mmCIF file of C-alpha atoms in Angstrom:
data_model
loop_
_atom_site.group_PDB
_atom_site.id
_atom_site.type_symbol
_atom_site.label_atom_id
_atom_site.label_comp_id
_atom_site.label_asym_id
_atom_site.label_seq_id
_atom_site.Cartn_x
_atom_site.Cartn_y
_atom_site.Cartn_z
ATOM 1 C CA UNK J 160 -15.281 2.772 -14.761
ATOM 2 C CA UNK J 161 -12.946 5.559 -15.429
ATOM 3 C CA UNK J 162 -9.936 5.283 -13.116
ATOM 4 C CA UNK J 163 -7.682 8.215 -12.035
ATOM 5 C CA UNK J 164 -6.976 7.942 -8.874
ATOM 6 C CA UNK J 165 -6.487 5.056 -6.120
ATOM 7 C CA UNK J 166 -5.844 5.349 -2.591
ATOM 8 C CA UNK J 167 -4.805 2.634 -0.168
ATOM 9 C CA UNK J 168 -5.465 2.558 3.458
ATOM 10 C CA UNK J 169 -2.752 -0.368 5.083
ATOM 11 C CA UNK J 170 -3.330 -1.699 8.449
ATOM 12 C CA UNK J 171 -0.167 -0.649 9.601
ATOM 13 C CA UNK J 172 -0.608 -1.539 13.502
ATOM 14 C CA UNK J 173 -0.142 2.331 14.821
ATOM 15 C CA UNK J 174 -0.277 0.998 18.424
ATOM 16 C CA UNK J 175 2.989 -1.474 17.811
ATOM 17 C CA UNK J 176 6.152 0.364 20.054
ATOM 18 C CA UNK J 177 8.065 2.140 17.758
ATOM 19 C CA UNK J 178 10.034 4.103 20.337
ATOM 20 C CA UNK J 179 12.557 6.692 18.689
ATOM 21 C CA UNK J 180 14.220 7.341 21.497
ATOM 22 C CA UNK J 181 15.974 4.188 22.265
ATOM 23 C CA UNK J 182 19.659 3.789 20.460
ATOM 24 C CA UNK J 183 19.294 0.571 17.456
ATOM 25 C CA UNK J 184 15.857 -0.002 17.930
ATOM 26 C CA UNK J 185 15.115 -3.781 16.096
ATOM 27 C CA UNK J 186 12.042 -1.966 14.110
ATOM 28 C CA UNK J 187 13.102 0.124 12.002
ATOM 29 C CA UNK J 188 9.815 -0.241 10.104
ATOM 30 C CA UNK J 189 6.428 -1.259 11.335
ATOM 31 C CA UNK J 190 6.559 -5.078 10.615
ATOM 32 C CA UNK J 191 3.139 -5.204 9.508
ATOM 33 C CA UNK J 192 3.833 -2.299 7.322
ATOM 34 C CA UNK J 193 3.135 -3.124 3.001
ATOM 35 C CA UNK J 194 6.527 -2.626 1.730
ATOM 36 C CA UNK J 195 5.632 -3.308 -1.857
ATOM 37 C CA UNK J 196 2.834 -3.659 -4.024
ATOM 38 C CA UNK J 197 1.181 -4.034 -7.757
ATOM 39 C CA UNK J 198 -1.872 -3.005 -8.804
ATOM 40 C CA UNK J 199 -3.754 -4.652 -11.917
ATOM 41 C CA UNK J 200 -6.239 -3.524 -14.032
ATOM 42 C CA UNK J 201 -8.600 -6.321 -15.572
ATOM 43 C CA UNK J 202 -6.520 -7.622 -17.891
ATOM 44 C CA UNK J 203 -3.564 -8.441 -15.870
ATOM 45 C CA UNK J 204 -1.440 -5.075 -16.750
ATOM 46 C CA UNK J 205 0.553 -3.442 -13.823
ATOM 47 C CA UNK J 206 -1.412 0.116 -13.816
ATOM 48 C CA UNK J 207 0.358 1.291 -10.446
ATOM 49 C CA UNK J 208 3.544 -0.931 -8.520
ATOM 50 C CA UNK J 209 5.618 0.230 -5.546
ATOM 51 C CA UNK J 210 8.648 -0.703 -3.885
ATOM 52 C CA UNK J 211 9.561 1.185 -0.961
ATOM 53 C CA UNK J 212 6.322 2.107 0.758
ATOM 54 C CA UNK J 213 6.932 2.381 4.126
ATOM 55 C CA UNK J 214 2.918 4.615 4.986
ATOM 56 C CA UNK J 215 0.085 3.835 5.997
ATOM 57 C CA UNK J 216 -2.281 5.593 3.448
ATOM 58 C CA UNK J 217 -0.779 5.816 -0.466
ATOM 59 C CA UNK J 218 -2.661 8.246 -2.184
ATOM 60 C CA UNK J 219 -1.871 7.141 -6.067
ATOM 61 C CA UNK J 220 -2.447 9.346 -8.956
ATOM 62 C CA UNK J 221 -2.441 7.444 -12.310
ATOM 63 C CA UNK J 222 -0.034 9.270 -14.963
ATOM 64 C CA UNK J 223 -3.276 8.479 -17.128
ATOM 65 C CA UNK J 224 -6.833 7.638 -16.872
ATOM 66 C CA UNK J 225 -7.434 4.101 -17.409
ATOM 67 C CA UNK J 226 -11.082 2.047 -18.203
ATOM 68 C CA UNK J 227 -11.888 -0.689 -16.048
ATOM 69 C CA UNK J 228 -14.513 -3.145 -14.357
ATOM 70 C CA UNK J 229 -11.788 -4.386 -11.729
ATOM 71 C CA UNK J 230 -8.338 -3.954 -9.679
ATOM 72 C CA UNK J 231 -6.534 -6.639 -8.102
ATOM 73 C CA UNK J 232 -3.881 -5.336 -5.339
ATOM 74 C CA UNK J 233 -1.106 -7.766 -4.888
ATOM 75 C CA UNK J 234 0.806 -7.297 -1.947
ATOM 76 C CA UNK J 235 4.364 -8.324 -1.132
ATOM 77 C CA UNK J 236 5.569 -8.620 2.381
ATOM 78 C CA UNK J 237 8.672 -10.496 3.912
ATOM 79 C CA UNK J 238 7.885 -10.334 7.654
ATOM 80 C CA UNK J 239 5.616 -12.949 9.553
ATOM 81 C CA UNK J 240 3.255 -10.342 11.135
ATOM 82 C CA UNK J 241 0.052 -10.320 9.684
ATOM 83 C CA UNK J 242 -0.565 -7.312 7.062
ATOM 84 C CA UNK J 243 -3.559 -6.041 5.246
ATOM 85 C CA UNK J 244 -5.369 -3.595 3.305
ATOM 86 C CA UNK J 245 -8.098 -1.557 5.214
ATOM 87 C CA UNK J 246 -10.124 0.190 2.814
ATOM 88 C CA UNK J 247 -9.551 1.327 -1.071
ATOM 89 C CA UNK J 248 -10.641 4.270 -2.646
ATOM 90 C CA UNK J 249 -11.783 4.184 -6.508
ATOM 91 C CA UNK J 250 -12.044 8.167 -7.906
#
């Protein structure tokens, strides 16, 4: 399948208290936020990473059409909450 563009839907837990109001808050991001990520195409090779995401839907434009059968999203994240992707988006 032709491949130019890939978005990302994280479960990023919209209901968890994030109020700005109070002075040093200990979230400053949603801790089950995706902070970082890779995608792959089927040969192992890095078509898309990221390293400050900090959304909850990453809409992904490829510099370049690519040819593929698969994607593999690799996520990266440091905190203990549970995180996950909700739904992807080939076009």
């Amino acid at each position: 399948k032709k491949v130019e563009r890939i978005i990302l839907f994280f479960d990023n837990d919209f209901d968890h208290a994030m109020e700005p109001i109070q002075m040093g808050h200990y979230d400053n991001v949603t801790p089950t936020c995706i902070r970082s990520f890779r995608i792959k195409d089927n040969q192992g090779k890095i078509v898309y990473q990221c390293n400050d995401n900090h959304y909850g839907t990453c809409d992904i434009k490829l510099s370049e059409a690519i040819e593929t059968d698969k994607l593999v999203v690799s996520l990266d994240h440091p905190d203990l909450a549970p995180a996950s992707v909700l739904h992807v988006i080939v076009k």
